[in-house]
mmCIF file with all atom_site columns, C-alpha atoms in Angstrom:
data_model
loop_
_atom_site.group_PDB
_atom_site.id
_atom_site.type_symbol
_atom_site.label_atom_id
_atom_site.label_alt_id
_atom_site.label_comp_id
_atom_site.label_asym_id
_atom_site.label_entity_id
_atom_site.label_seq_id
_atom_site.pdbx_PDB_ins_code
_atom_site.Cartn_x
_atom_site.Cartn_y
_atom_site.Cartn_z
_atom_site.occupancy
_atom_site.B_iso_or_equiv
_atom_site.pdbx_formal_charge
_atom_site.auth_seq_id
_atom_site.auth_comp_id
_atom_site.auth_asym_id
_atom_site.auth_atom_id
_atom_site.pdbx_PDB_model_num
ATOM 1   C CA . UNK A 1 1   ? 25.348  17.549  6.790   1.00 0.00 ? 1   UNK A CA 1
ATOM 2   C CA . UNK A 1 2   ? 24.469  14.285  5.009   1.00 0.00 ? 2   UNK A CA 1
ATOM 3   C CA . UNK A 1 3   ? 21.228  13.013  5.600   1.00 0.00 ? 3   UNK A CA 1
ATOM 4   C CA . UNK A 1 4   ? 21.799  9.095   7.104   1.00 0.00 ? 4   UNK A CA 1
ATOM 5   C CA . UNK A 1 5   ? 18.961  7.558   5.169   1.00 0.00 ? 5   UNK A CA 1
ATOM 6   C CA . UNK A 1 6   ? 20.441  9.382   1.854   1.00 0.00 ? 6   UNK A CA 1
ATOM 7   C CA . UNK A 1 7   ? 20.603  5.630   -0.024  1.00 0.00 ? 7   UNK A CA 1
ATOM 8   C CA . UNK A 1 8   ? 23.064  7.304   -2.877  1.00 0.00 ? 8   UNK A CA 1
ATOM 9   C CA . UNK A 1 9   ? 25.547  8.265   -0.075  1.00 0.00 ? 9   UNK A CA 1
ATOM 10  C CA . UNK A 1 10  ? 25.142  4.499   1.559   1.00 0.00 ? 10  UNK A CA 1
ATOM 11  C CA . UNK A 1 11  ? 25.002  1.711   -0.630  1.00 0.00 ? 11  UNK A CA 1
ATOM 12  C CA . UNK A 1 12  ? 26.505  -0.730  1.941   1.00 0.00 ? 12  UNK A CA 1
ATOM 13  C CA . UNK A 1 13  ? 24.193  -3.428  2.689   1.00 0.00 ? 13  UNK A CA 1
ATOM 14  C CA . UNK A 1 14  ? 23.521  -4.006  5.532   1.00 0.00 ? 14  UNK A CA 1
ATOM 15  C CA . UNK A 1 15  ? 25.059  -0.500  6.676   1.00 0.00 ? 15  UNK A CA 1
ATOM 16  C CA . UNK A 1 16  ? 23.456  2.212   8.957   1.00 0.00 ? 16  UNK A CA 1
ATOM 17  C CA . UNK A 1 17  ? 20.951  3.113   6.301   1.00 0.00 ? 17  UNK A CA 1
ATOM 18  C CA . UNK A 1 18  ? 19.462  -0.010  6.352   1.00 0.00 ? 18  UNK A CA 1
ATOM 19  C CA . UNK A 1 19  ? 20.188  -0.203  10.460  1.00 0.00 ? 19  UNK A CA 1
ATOM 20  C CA . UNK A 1 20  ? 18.524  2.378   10.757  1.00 0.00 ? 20  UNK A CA 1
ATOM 21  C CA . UNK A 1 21  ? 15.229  1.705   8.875   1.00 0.00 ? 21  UNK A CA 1
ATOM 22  C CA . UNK A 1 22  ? 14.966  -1.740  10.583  1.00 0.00 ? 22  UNK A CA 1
ATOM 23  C CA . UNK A 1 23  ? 14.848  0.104   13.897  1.00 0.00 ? 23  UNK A CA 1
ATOM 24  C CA . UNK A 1 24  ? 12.061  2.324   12.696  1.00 0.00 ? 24  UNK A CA 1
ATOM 25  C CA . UNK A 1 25  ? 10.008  -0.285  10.924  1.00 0.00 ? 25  UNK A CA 1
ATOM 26  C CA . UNK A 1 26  ? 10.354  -2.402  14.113  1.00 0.00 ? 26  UNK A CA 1
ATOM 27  C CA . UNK A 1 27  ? 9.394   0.159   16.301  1.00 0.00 ? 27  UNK A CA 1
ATOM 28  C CA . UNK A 1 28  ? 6.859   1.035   13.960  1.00 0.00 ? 28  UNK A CA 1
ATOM 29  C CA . UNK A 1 29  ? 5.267   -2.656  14.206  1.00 0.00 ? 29  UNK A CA 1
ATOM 30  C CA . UNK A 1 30  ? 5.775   -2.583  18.328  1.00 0.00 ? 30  UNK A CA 1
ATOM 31  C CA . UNK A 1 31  ? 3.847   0.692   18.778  1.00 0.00 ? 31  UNK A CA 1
ATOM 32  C CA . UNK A 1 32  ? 1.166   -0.057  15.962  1.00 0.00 ? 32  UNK A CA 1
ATOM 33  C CA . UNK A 1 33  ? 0.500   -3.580  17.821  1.00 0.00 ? 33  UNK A CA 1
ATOM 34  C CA . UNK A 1 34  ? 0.595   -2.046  21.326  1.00 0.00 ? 34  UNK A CA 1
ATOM 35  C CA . UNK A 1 35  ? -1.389  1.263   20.871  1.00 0.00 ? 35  UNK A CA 1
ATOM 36  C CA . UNK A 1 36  ? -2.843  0.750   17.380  1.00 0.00 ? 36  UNK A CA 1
ATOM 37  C CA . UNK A 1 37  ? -3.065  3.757   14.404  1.00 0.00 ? 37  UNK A CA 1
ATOM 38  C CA . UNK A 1 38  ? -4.551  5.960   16.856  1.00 0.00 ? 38  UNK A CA 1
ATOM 39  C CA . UNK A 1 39  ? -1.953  6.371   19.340  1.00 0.00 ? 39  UNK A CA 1
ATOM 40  C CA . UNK A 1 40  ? 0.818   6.095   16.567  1.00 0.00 ? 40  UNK A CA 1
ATOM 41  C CA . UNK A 1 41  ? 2.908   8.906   16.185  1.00 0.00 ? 41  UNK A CA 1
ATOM 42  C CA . UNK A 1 42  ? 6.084   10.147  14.578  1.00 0.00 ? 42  UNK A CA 1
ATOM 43  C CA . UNK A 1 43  ? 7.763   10.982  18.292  1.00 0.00 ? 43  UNK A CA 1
ATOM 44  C CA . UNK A 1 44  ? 6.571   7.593   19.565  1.00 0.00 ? 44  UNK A CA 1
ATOM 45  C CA . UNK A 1 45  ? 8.734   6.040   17.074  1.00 0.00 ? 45  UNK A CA 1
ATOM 46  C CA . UNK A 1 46  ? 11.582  7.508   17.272  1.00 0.00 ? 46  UNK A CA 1
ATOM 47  C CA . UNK A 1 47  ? 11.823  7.248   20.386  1.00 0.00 ? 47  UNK A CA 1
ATOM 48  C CA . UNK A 1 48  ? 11.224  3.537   20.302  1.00 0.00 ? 48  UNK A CA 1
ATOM 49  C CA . UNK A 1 49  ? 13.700  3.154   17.565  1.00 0.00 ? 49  UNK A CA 1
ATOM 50  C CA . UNK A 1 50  ? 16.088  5.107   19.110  1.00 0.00 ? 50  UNK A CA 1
ATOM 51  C CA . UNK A 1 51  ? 16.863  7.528   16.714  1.00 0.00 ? 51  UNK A CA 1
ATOM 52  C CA . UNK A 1 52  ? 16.573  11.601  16.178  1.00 0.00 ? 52  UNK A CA 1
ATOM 53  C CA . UNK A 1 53  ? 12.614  12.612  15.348  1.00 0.00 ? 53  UNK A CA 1
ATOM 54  C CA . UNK A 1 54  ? 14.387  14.694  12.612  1.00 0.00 ? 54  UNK A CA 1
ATOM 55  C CA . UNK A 1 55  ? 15.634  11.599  11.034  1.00 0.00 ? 55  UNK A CA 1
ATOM 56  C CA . UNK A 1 56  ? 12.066  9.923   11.218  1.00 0.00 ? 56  UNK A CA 1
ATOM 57  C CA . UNK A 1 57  ? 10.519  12.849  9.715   1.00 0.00 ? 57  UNK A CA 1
ATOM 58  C CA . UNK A 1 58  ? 13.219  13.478  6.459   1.00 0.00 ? 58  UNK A CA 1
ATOM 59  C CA . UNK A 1 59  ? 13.372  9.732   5.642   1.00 0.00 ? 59  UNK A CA 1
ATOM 60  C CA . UNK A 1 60  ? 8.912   8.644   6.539   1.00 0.00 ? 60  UNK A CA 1
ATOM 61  C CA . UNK A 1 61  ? 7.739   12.474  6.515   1.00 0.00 ? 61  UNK A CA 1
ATOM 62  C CA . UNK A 1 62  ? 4.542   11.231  8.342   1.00 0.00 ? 62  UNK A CA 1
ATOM 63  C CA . UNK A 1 63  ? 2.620   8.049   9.751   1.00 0.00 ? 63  UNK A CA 1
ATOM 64  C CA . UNK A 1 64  ? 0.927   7.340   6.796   1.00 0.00 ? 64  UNK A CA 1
ATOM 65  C CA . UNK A 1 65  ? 4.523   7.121   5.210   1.00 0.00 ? 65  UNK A CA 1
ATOM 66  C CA . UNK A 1 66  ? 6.035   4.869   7.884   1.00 0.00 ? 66  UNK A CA 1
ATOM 67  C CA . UNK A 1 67  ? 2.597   1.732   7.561   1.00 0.00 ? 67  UNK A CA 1
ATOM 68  C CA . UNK A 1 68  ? 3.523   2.488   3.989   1.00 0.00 ? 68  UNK A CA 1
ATOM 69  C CA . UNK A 1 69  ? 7.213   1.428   4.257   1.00 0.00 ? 69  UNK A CA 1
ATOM 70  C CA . UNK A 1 70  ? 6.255   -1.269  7.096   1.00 0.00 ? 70  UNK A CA 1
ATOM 71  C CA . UNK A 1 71  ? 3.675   -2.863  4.706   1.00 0.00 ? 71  UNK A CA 1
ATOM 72  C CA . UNK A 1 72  ? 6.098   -2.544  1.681   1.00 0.00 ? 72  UNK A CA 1
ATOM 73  C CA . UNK A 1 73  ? 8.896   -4.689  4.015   1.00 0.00 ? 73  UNK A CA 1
ATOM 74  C CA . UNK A 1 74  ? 6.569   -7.173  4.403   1.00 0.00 ? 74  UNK A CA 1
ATOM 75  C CA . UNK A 1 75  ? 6.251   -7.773  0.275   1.00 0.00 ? 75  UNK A CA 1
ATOM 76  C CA . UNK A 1 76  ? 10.249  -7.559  0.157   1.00 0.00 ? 76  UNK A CA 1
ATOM 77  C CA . UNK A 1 77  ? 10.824  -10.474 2.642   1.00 0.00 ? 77  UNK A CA 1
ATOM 78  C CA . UNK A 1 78  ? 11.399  -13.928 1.202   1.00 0.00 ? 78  UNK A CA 1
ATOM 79  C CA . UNK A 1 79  ? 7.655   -15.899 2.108   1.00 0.00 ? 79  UNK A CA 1
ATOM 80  C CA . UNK A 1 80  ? 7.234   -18.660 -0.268  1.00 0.00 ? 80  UNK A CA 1
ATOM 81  C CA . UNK A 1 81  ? 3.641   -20.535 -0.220  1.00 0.00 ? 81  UNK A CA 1
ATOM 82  C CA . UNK A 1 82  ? 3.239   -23.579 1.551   1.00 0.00 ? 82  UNK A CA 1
ATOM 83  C CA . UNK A 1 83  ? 4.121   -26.608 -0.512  1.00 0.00 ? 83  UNK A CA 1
ATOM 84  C CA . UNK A 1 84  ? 3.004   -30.118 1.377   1.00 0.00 ? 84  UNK A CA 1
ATOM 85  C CA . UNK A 1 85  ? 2.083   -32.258 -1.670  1.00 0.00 ? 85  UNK A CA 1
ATOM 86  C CA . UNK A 1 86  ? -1.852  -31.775 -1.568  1.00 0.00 ? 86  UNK A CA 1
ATOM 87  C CA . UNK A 1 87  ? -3.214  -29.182 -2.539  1.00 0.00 ? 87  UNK A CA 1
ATOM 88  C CA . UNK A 1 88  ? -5.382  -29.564 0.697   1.00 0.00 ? 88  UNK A CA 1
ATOM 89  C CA . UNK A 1 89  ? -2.346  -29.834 2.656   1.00 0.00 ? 89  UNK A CA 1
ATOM 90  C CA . UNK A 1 90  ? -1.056  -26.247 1.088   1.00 0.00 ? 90  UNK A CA 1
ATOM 91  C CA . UNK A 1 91  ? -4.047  -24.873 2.061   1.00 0.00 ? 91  UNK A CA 1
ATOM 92  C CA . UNK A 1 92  ? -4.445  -26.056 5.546   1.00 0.00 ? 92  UNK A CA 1
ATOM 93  C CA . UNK A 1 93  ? -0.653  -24.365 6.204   1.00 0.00 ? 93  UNK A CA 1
ATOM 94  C CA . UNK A 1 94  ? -1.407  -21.413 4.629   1.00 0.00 ? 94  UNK A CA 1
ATOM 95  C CA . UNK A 1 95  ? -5.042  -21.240 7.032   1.00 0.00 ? 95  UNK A CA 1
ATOM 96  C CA . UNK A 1 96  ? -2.808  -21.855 9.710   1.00 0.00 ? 96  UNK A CA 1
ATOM 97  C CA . UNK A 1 97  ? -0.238  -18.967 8.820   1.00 0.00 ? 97  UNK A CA 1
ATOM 98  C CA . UNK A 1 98  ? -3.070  -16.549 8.396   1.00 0.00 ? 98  UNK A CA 1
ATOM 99  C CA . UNK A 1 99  ? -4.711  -17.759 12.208  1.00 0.00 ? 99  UNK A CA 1
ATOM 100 C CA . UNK A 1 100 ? -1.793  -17.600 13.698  1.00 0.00 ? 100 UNK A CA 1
ATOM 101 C CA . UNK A 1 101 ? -1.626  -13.972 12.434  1.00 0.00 ? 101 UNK A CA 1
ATOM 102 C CA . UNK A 1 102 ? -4.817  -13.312 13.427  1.00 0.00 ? 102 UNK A CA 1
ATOM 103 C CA . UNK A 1 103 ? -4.840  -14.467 17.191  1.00 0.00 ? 103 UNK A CA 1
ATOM 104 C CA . UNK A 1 104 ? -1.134  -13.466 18.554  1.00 0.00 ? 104 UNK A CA 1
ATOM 105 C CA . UNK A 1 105 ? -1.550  -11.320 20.821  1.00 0.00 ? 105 UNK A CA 1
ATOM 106 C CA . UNK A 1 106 ? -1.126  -8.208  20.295  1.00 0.00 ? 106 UNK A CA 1
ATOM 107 C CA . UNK A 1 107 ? -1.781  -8.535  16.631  1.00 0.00 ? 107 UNK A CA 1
ATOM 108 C CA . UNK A 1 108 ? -0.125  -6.538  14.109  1.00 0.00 ? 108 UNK A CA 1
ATOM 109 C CA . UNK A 1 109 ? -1.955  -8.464  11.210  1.00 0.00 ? 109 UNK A CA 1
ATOM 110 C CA . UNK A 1 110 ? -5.028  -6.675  12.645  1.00 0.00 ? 110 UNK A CA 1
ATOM 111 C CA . UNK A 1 111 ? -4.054  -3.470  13.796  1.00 0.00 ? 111 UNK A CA 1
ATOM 112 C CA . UNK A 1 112 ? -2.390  -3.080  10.117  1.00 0.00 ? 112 UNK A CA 1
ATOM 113 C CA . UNK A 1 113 ? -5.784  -3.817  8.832   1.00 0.00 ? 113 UNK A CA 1
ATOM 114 C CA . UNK A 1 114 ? -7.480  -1.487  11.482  1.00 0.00 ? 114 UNK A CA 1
ATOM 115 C CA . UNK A 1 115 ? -5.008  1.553   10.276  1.00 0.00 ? 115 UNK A CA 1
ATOM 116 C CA . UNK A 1 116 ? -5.368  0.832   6.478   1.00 0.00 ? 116 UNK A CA 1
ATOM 117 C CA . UNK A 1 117 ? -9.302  2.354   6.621   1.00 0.00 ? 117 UNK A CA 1
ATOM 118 C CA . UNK A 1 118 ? -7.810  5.951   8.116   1.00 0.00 ? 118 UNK A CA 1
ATOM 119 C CA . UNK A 1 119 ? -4.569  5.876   6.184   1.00 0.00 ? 119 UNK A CA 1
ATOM 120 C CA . UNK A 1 120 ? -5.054  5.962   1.977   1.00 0.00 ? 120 UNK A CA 1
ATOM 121 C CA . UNK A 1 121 ? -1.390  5.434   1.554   1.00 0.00 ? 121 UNK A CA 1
ATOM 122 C CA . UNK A 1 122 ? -1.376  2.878   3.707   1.00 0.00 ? 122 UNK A CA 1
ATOM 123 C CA . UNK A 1 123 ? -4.756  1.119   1.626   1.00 0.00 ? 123 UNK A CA 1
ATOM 124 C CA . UNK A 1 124 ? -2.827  1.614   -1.741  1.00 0.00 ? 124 UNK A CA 1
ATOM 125 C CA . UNK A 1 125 ? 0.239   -0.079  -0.211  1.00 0.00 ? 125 UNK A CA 1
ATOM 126 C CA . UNK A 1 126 ? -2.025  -3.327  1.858   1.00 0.00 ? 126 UNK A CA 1
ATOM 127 C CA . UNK A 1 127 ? -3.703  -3.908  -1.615  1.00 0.00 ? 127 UNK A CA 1
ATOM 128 C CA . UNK A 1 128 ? -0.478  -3.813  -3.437  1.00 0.00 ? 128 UNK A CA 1
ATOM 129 C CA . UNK A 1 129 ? 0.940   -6.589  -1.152  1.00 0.00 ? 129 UNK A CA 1
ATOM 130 C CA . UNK A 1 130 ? -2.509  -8.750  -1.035  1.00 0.00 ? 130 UNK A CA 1
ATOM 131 C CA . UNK A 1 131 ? -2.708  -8.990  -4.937  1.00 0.00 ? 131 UNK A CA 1
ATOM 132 C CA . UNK A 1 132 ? 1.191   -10.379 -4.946  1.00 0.00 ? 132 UNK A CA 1
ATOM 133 C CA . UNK A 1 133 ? 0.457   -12.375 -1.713  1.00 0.00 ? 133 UNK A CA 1
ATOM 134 C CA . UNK A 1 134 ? -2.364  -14.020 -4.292  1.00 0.00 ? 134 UNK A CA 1
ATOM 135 C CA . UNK A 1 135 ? -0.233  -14.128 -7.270  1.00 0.00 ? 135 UNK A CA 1
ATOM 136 C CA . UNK A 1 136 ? 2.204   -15.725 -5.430  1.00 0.00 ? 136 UNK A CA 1
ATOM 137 C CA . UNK A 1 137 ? -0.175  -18.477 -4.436  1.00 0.00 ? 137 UNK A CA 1
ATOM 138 C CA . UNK A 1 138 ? -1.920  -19.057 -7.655  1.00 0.00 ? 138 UNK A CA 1
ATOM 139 C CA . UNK A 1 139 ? 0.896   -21.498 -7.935  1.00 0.00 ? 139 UNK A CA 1
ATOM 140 C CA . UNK A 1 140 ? -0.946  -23.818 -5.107  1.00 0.00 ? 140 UNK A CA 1
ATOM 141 C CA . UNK A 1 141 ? -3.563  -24.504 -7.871  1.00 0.00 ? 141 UNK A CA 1
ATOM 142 C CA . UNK A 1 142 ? -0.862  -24.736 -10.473 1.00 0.00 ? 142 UNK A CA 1
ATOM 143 C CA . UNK A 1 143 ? 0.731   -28.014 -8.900  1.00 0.00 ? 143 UNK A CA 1
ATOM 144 C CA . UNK A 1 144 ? -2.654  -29.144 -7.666  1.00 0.00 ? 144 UNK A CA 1
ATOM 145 C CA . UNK A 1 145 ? -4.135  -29.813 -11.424 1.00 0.00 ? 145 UNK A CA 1
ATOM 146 C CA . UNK A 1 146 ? -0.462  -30.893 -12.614 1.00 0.00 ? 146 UNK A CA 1
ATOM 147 C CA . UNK A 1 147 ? -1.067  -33.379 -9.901  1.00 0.00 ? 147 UNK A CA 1
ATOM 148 C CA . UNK A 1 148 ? -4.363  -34.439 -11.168 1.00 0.00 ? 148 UNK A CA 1
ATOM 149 C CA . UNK A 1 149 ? -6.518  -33.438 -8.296  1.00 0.00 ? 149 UNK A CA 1
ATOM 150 C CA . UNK A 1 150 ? -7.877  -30.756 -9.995  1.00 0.00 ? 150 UNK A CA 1
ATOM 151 C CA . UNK A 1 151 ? -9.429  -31.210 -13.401 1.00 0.00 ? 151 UNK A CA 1
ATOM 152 C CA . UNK A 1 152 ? -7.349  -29.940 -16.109 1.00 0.00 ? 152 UNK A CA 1
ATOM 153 C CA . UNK A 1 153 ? -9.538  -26.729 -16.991 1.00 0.00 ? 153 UNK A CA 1
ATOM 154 C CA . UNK A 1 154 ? -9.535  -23.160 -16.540 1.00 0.00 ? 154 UNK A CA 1
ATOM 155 C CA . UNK A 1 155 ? -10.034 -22.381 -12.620 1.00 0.00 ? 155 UNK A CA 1
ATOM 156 C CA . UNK A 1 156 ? -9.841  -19.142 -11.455 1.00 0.00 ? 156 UNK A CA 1
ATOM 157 C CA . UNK A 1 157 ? -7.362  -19.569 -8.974  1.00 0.00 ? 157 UNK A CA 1
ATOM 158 C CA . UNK A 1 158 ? -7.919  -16.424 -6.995  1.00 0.00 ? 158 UNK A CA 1
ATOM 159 C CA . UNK A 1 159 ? -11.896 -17.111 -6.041  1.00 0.00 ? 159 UNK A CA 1
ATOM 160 C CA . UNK A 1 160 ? -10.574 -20.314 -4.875  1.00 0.00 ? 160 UNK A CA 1
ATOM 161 C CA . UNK A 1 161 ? -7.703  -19.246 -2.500  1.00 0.00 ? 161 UNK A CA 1
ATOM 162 C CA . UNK A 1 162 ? -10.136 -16.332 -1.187  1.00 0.00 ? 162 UNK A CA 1
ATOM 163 C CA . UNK A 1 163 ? -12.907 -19.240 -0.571  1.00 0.00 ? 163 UNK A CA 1
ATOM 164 C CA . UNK A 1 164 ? -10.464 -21.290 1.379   1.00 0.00 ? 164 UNK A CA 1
ATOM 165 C CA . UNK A 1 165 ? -9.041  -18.506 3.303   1.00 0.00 ? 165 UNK A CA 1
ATOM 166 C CA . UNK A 1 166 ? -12.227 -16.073 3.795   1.00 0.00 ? 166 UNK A CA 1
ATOM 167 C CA . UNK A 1 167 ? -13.267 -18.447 6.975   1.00 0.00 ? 167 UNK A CA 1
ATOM 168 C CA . UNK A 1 168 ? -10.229 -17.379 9.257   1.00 0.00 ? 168 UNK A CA 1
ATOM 169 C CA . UNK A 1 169 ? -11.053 -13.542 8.208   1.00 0.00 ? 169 UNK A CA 1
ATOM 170 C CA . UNK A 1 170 ? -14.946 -13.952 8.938   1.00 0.00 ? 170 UNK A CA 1
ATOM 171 C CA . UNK A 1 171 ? -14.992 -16.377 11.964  1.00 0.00 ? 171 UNK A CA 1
ATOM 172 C CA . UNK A 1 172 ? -11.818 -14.239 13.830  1.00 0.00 ? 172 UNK A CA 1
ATOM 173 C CA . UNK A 1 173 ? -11.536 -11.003 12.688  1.00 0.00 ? 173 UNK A CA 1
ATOM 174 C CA . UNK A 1 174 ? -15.724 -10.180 11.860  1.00 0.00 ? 174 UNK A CA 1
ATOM 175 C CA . UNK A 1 175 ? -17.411 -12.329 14.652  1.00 0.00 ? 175 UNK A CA 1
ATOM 176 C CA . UNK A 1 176 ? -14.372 -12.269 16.955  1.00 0.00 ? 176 UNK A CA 1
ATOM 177 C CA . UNK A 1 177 ? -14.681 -15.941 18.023  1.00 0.00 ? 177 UNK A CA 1
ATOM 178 C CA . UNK A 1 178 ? -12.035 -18.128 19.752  1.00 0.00 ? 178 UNK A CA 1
ATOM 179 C CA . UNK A 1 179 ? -9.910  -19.791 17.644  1.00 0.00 ? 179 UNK A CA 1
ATOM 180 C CA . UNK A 1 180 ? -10.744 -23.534 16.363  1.00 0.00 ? 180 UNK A CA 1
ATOM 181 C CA . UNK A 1 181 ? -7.696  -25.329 15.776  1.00 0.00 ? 181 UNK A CA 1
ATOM 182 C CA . UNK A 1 182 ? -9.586  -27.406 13.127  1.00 0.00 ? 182 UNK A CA 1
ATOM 183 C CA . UNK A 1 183 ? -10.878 -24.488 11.051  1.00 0.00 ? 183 UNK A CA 1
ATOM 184 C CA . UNK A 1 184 ? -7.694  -23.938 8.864   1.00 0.00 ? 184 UNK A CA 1
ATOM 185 C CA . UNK A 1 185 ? -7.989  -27.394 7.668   1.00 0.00 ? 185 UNK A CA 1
ATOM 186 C CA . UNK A 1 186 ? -12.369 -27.733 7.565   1.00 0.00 ? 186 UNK A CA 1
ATOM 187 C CA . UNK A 1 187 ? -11.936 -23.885 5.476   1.00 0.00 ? 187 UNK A CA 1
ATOM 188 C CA . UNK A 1 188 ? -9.088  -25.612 3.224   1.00 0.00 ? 188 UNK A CA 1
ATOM 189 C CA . UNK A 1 189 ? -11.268 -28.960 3.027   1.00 0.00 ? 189 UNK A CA 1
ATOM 190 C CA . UNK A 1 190 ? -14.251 -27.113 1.887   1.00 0.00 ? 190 UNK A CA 1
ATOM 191 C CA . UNK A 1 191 ? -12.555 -24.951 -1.055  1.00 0.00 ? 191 UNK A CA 1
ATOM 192 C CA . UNK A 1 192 ? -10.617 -28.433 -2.343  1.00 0.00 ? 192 UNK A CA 1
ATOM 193 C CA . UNK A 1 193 ? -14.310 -30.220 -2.801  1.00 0.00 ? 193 UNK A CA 1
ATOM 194 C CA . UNK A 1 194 ? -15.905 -26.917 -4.097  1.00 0.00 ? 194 UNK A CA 1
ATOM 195 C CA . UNK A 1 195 ? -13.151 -26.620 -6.779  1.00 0.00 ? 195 UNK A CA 1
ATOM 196 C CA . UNK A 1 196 ? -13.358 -30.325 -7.949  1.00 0.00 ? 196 UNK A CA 1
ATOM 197 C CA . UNK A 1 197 ? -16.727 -30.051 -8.067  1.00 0.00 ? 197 UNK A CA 1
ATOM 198 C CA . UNK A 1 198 ? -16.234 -26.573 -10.701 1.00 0.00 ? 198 UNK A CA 1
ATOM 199 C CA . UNK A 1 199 ? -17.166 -23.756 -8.628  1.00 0.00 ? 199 UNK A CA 1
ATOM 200 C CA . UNK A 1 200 ? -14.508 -22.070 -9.674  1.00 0.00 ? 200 UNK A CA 1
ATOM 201 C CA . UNK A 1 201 ? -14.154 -22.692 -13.665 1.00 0.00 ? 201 UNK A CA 1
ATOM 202 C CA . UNK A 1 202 ? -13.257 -19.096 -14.499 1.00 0.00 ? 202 UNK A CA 1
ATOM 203 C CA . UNK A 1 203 ? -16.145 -18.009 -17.429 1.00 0.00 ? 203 UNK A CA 1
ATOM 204 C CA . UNK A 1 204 ? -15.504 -17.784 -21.121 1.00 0.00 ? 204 UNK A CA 1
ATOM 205 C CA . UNK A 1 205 ? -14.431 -14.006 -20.708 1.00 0.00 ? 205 UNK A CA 1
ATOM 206 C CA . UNK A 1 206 ? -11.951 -14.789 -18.721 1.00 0.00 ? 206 UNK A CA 1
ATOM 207 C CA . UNK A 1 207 ? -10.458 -17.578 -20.362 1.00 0.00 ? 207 UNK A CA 1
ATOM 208 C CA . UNK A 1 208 ? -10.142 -15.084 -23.074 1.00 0.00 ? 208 UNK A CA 1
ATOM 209 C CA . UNK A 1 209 ? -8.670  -12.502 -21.293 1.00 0.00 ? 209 UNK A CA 1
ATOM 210 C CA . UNK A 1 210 ? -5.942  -14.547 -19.202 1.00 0.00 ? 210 UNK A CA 1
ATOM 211 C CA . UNK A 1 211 ? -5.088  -16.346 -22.993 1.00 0.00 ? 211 UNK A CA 1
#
């Protein structure tokens, strides 16, 4: 019998292989939202998904396998950073992304972060998609010194986006306040005058080691 995730029998796309693993992946993101890592299990999502356990356990083989596959969908859809003009701007939308994440309820953002400290797969695979997440947004910095608002030097583009995002992360997910509709833009603010100002001229080292 041929197994229906086999991908060498199925190439279609679009076809039941990929049907199918949307199914589980969304079912996978329902139940982690609604009962978080701890009530998570392979039998829960199948039967969400509405497919055959069996299936769920040949293609995921556990739920450490299955936040692994969710997180790596996430890095395979089509995001693109914000671009608004200002690098303040950029920042501010991408604030408001990240809140927005943060306070739906239920939250998936968190309960994916919640599961990622009892899961090591599922660690490996959040880090992976946070370092391209970053990569991905070094560009923000890019356009802001090729727009002069940044002065043309070495900046280490990653301290910066962390300082301008860390705020959301601290204020909603640490001290579990309400949400301030003007703290994705005060966060971004903050970071754009820090950076002018050179807080975040990378050091000699690692001038050297990014030339």
């Amino acid at each position: 019998m041929t197994d229906p995730l086999d991908t060498t029998s199925d190439r279609r796309p679009g076809g039941r292989t990929a049907r199918i693993r949307a199914q589980v992946l969304d079912a996978v993101r329902a139940e982690l939202a609604e009962v978080g890592h701890q009530g998570l299990t392979m039998e829960g999502v199948a039967t969400r998904a509405g497919v055959h356990r069996a299936t769920v356990y040949r293609r995921w083989h556990d739920v450490g396998g299955l936040l692994v596959d969710v997180i790596d969908a996430a890095g395979e859809m089509d995001w693109q950073p914000p671009d608004t003009g200002s690098l303040r701007g950029d920042l501010t939308a991408l604030n408001e992304e990240i809140q927005e994440s943060l306070v739906v309820q239920p939250s998936f953002a968190l309960a994916l972060m919640a599961a990622s400290f009892h899961f090591e797969q599922a660690a490996r695979a959040q880090t992976r998609l946070w370092t391209d997440r970053y990569d991905q947004c070094e560009i923000l910095v890019e356009r802001a010194i090729e727009r002069g608002e940044l002065p043309a030097q070495h900046i280490d583009a990653r301290s910066l986006l962390i300082a301008a995002t860390a705020p959301l992360y601290h204020q909603l997910v640490l001290l579990r306040t309400d949400p301030d509709p003007q703290l994705p833009q005060r966060a971004a603010e903050m970071a754009v005058l820090a950076a002018a100002a050179g807080a975040f001229s990378a050091s000699r080292e690692e001038r050297q080691e990014s030339e």
